[in-house]
PDB file of C-alpha atoms in Angstrom:
ATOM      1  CA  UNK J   1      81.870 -41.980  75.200  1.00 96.00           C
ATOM      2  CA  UNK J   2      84.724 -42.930  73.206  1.00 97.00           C
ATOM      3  CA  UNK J   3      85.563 -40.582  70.238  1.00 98.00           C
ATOM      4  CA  UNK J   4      87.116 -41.936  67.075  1.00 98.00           C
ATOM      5  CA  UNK J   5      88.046 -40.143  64.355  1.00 98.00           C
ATOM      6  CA  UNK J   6      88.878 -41.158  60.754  1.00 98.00           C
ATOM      7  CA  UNK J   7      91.646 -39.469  58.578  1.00 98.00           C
ATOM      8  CA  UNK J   8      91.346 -38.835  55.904  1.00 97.00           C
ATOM      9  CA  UNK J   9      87.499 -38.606  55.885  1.00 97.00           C
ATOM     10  CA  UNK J  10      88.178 -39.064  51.674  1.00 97.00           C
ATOM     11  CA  UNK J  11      91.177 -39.795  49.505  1.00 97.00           C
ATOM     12  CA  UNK J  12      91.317 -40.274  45.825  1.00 97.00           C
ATOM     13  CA  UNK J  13      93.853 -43.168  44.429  1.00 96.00           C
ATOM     14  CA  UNK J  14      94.584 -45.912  41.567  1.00 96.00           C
ATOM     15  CA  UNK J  15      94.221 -49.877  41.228  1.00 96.00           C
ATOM     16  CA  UNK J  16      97.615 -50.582  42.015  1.00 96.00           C
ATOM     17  CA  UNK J  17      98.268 -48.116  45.108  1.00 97.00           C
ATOM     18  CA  UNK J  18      99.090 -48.924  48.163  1.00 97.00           C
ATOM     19  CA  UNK J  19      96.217 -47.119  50.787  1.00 97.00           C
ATOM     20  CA  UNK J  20      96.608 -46.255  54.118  1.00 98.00           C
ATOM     21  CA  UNK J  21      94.021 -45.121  56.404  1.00 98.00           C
ATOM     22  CA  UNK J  22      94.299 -43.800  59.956  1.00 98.00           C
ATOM     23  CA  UNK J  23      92.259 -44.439  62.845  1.00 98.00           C
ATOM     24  CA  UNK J  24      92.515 -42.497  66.710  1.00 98.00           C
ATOM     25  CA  UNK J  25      90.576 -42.968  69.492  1.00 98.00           C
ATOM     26  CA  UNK J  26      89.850 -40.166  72.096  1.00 98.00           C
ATOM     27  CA  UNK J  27      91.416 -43.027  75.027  1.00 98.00           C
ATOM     28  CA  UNK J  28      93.173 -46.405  75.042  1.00 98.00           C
ATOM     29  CA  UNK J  29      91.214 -49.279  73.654  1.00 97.00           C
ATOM     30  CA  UNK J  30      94.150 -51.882  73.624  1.00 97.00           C
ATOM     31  CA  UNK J  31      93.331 -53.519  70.686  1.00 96.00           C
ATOM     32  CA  UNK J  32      89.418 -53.371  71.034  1.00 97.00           C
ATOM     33  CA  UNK J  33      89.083 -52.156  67.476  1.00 98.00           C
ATOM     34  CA  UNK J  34      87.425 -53.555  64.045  1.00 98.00           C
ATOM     35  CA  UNK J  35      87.608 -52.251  60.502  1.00 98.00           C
ATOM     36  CA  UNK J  36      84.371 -52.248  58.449  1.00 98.00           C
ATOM     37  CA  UNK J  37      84.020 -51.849  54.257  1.00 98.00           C
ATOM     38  CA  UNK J  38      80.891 -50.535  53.477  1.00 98.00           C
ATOM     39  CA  UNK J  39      79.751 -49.935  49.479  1.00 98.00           C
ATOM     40  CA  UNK J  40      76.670 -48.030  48.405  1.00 96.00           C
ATOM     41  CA  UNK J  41      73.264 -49.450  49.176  1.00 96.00           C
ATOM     42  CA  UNK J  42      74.914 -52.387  50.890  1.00 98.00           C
ATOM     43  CA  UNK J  43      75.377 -53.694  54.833  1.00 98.00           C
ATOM     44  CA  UNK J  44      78.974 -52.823  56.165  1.00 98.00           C
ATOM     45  CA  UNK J  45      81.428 -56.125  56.015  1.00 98.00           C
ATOM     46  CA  UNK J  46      84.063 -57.165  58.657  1.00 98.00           C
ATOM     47  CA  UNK J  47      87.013 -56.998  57.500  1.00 98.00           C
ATOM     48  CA  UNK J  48      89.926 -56.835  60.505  1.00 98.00           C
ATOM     49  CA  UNK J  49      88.460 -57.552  64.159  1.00 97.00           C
ATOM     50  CA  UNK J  50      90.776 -57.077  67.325  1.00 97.00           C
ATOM     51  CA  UNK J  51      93.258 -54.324  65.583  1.00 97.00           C
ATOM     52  CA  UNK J  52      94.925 -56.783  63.017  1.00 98.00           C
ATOM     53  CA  UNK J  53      93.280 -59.946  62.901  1.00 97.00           C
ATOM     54  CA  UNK J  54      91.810 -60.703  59.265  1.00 98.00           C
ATOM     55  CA  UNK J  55      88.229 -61.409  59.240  1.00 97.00           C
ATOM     56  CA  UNK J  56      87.600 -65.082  57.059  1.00 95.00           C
ATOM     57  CA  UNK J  57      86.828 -64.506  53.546  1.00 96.00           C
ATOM     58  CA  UNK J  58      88.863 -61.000  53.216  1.00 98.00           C
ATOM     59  CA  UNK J  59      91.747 -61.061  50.902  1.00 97.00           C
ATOM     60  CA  UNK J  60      95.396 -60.419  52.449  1.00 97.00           C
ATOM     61  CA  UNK J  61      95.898 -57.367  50.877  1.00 97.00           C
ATOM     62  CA  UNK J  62      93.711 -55.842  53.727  1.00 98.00           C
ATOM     63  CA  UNK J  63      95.582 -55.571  57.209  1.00 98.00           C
ATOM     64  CA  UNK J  64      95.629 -53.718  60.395  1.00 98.00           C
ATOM     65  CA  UNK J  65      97.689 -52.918  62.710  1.00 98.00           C
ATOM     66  CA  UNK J  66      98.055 -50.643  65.846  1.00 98.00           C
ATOM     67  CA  UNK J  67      97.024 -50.499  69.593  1.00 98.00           C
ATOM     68  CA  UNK J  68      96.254 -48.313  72.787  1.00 97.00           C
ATOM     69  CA  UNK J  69      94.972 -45.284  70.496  1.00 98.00           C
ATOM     70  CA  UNK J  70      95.985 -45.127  67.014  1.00 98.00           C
ATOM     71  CA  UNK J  71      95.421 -47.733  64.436  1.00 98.00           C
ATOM     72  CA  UNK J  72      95.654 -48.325  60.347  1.00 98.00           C
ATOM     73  CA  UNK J  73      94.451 -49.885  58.174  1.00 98.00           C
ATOM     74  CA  UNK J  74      95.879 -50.773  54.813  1.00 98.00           C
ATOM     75  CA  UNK J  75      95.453 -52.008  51.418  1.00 97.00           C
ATOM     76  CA  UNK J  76      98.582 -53.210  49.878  1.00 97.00           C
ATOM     77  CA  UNK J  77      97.747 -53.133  46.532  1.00 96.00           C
ATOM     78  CA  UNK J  78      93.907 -51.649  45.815  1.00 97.00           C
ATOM     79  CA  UNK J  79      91.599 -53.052  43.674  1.00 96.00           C
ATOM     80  CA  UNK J  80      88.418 -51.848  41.668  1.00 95.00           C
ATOM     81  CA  UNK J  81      86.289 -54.037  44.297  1.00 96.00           C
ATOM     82  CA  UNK J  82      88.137 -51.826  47.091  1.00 97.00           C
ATOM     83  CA  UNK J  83      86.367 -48.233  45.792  1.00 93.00           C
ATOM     84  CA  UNK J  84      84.252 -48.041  49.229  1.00 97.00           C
ATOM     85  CA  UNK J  85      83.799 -46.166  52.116  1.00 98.00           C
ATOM     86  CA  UNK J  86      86.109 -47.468  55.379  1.00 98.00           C
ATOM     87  CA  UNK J  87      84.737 -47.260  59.424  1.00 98.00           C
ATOM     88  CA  UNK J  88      86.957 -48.345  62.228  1.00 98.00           C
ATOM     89  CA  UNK J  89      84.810 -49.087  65.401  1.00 98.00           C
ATOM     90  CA  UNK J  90      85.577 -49.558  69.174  1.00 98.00           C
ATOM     91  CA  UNK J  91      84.565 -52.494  71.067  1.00 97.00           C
ATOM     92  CA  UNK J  92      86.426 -51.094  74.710  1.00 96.00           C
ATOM     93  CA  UNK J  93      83.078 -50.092  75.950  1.00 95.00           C
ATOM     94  CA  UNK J  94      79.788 -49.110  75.576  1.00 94.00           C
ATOM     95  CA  UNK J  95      78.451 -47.335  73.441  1.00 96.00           C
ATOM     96  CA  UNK J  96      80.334 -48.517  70.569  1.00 97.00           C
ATOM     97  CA  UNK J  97      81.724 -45.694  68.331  1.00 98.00           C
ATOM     98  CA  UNK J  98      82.640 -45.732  64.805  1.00 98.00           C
ATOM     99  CA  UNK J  99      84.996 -43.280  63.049  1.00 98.00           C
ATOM    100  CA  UNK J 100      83.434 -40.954  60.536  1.00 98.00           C
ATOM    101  CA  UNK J 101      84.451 -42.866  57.379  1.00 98.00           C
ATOM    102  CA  UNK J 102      86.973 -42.952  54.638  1.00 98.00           C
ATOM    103  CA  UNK J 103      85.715 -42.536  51.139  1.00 98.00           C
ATOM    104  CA  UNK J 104      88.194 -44.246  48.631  1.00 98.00           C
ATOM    105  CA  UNK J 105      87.751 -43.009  45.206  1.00 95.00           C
ATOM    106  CA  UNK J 106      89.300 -43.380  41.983  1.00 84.00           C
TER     107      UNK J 106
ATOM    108  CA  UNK V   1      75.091 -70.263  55.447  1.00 94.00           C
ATOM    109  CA  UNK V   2      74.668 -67.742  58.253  1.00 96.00           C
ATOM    110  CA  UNK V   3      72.118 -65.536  57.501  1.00 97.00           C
ATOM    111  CA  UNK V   4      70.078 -61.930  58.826  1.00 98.00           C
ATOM    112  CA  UNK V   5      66.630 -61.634  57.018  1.00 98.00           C
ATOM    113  CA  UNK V   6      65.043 -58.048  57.995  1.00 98.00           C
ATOM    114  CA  UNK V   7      61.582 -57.348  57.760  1.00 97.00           C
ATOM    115  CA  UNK V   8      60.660 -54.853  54.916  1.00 97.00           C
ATOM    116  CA  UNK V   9      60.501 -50.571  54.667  1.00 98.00           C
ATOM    117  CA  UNK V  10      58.239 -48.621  56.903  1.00 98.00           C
ATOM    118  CA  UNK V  11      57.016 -45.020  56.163  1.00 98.00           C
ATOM    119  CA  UNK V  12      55.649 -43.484  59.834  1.00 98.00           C
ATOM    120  CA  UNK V  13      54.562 -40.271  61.162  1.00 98.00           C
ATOM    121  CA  UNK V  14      56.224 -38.597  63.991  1.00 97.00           C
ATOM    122  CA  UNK V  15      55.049 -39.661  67.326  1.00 97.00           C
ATOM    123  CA  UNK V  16      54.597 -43.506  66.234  1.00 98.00           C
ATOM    124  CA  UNK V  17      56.443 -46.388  66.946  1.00 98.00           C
ATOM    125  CA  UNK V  18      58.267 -48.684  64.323  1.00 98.00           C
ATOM    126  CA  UNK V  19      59.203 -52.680  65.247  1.00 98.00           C
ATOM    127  CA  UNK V  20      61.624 -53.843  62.874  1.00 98.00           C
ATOM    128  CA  UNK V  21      62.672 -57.849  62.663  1.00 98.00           C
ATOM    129  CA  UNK V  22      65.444 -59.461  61.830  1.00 98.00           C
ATOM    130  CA  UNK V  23      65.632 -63.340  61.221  1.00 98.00           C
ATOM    131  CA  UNK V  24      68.313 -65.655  62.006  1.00 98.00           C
ATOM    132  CA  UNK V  25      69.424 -68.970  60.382  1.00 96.00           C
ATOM    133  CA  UNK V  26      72.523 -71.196  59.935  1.00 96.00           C
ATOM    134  CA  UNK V  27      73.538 -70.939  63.295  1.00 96.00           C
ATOM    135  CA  UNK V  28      73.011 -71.531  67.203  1.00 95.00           C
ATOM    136  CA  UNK V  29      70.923 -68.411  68.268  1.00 95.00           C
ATOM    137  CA  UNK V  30      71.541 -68.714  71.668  1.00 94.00           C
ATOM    138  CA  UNK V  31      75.530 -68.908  71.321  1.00 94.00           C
ATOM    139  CA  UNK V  32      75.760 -65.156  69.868  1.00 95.00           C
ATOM    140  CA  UNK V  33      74.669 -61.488  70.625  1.00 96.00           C
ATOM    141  CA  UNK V  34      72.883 -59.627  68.175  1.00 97.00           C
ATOM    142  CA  UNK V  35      73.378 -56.074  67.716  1.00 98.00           C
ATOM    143  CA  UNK V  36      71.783 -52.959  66.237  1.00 98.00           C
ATOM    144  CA  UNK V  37      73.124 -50.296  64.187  1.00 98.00           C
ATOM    145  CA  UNK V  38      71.706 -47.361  62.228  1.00 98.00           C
ATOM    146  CA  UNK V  39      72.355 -45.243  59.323  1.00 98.00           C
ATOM    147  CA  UNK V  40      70.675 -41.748  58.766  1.00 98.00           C
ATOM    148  CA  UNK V  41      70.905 -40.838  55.322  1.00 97.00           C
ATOM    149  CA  UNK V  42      74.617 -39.940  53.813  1.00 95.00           C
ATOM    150  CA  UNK V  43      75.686 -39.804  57.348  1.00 97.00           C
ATOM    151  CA  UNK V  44      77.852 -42.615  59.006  1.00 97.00           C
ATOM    152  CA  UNK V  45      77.365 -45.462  61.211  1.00 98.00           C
ATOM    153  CA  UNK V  46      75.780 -45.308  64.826  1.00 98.00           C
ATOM    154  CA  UNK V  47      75.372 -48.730  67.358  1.00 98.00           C
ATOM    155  CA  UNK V  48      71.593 -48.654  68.991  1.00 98.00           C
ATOM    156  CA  UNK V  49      72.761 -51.741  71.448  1.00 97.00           C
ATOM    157  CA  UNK V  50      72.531 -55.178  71.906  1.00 97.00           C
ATOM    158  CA  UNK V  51      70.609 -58.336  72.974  1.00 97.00           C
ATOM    159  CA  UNK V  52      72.025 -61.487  73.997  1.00 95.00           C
ATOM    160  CA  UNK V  53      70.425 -64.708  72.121  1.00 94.00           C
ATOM    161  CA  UNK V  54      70.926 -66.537  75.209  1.00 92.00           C
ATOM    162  CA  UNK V  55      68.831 -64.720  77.719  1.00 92.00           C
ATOM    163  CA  UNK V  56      67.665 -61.757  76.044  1.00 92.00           C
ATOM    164  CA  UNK V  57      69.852 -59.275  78.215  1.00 95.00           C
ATOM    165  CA  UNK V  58      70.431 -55.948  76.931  1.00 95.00           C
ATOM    166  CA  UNK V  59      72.796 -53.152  76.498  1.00 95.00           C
ATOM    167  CA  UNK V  60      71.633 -50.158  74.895  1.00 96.00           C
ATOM    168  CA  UNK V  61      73.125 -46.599  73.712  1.00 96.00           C
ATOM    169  CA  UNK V  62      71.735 -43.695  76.228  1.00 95.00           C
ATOM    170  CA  UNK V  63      70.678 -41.872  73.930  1.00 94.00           C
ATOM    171  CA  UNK V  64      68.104 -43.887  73.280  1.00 93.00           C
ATOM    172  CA  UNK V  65      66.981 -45.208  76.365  1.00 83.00           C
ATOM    173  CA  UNK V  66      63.230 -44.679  77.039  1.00 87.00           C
ATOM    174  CA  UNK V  67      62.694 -45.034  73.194  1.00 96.00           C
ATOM    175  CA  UNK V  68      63.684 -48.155  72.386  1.00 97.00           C
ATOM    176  CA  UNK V  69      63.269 -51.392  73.345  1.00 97.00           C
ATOM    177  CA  UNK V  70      64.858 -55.136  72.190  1.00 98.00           C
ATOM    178  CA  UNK V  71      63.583 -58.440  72.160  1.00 97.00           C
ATOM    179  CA  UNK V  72      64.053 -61.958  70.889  1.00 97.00           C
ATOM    180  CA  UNK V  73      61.838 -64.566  70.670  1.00 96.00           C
ATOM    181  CA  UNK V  74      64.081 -68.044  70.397  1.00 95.00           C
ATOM    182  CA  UNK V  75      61.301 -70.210  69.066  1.00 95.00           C
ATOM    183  CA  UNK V  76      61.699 -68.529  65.719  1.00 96.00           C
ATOM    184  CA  UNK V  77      65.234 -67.527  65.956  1.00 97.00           C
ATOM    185  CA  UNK V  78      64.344 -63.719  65.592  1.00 98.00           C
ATOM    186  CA  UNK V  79      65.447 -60.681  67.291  1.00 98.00           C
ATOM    187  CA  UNK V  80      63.251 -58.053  67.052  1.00 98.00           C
ATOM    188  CA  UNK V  81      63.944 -53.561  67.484  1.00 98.00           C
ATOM    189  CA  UNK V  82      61.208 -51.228  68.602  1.00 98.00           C
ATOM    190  CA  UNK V  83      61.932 -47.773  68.603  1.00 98.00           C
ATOM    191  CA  UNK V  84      58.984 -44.913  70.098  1.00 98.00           C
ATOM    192  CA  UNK V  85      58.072 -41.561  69.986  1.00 97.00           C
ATOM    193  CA  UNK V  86      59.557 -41.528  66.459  1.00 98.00           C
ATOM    194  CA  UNK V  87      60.796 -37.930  65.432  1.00 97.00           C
ATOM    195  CA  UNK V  88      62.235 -37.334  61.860  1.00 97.00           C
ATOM    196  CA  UNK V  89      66.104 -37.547  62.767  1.00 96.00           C
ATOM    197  CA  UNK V  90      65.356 -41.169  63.369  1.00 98.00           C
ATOM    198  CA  UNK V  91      65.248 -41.793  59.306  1.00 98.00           C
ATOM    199  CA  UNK V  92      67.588 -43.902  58.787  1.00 98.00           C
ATOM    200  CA  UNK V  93      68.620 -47.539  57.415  1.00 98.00           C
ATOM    201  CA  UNK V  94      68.014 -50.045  60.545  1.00 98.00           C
ATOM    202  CA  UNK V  95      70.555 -53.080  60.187  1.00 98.00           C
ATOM    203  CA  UNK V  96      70.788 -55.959  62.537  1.00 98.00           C
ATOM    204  CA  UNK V  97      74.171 -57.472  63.173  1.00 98.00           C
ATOM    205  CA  UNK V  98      75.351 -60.846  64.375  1.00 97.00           C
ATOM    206  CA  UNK V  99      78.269 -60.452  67.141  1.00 96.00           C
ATOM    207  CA  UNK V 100      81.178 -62.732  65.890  1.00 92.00           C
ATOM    208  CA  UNK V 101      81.861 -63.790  69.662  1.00 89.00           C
ATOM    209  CA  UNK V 102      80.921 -66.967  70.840  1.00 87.00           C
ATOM    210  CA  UNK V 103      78.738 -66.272  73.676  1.00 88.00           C
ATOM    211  CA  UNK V 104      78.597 -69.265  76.154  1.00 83.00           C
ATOM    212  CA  UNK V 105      76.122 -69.268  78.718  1.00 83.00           C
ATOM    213  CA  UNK V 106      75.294 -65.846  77.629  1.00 82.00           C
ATOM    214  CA  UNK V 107      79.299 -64.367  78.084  1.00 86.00           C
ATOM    215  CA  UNK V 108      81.814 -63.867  75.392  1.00 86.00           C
ATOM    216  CA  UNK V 109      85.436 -63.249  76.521  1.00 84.00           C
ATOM    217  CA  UNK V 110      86.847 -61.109  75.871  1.00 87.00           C
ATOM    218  CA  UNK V 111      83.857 -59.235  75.805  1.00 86.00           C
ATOM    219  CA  UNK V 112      81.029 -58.534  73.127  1.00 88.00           C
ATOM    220  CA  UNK V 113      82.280 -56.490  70.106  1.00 88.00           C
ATOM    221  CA  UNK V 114      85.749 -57.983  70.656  1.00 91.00           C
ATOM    222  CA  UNK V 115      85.754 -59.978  67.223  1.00 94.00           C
ATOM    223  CA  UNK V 116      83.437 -57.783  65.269  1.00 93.00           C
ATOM    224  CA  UNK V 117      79.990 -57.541  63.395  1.00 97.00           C
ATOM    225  CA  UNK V 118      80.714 -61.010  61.103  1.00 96.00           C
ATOM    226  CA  UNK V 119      77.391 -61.465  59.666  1.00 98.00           C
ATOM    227  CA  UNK V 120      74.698 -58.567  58.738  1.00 98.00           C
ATOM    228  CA  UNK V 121      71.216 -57.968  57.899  1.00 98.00           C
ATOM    229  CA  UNK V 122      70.202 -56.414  54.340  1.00 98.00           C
ATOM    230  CA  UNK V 123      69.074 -53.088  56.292  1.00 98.00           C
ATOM    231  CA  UNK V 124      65.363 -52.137  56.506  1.00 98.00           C
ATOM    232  CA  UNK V 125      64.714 -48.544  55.726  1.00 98.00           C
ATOM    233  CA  UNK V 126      62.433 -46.318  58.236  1.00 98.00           C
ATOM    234  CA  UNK V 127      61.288 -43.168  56.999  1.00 98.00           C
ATOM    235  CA  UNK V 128      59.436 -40.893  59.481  1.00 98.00           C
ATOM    236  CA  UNK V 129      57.678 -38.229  57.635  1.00 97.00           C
ATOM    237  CA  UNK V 130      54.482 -36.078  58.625  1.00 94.00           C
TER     238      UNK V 130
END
């Protein structure tokens, strides 16, 4: 199975910062790689699918970028709607894996 | 819209079996994979498998093989999750998700998972409890 793991697994910032989470997988996946959002009590939402393409509906100040094994995702400017907990997932193969999660907090 | 209607909480006792449902409208059923993912309580995010819309193939995690079992029936557009032998790790939030990739004639290129989980059920909580 493919391991992916999630740094930091929490970070605390401000509306206004500019947020940057990492993503590394335990073997190449190219670019098979998605980004979820995922508040409390709610279903996760796409937000970046193949490494860096933005999901319809998500504002640009979410992107991703990266390939092979290590990946980001960032938020150029956060917002109070962006407080949330962050998964990456593979798609390379079976079983899909998810990171760990980021907890963004203020 | 696009849209993943769950059926509602169940409380069961180790040993039983749960079936949970999840609904489809707004789109093609047979053109897109639906997948299942899990969430035990304050703990992260963990993919139970797939079923294709078109022909009801399947591709499930090992770790669960032997306990669970997918289905859809295409008359009603609903994909359906059975899980066995329930033991009380399995408590957890049950969602259904739509695969974004347009399957055709069953295959999505690049692959399935490729473009994502677009479209989500609301979750339906399974509590297994003696």
């Amino acid at each position: 199975d493919i391991q992916m793991t999630q740094s930091p697994s929490s970070l605390s910032a401000s509306v206004g910062d500019r947020v940057t989470i990492t993503c590394r997988a335990s073997q190449s996946i190219t670019t098979y790689l998605n980004w979820f959002q995922q508040k409390p009590g709610r279903a996760p939402n796409l937000l970046i699918y193949a490494a860096s393409s933005l999901q319809g509906g998500v504002p640009s100040r979410f992107s991703g970028s990266g390939s092979g094994t290590d990946f980001t995702l960032t938020i150029s400017s956060l917002q109070p709607e962006d407080f949330a907990t962050y998964y990456c997932q593979q798609s390379y193969s079976t079983p899909l894996t998810f990171g760990g999660g980021t907890k963004v907090e203020i | 819209q696009v849209q993943m209607v769950q059926s509602g909480a169940e409380v069961k006792k180790p040993g039983a079996s749960v079936k949970v449902s999840c609904k489809a409208s707004g789109y093609t059923f047979t053109n897109f994979h639906i997948n299942w993912v899990r969430q035990a309580p304050g703990q992260g995010l963990e993919w139970m498998g797939w079923i294709s819309g078109y022909n009801g193939h399947t591709n499930c995690a090992q770790k669960l093989q032997g306990r669970v079992t997918m289905t859809t029936d295409r008359s009603t557009h609903t994909a359906y999750m059975e899980l066995r032998s329930l033991r009380s790790d399995d408590t957890a939030v049950y969602y259904c998700a739509r695969d974004a990739g347009l399957a055709l004639f069953g295959v999505v290129v690049p692959g399935v998972g490729y473009y994502g989980m677009d479209v989500w059920g609301q979750g339906t909580t399974v509590t297994v409890s003696s």
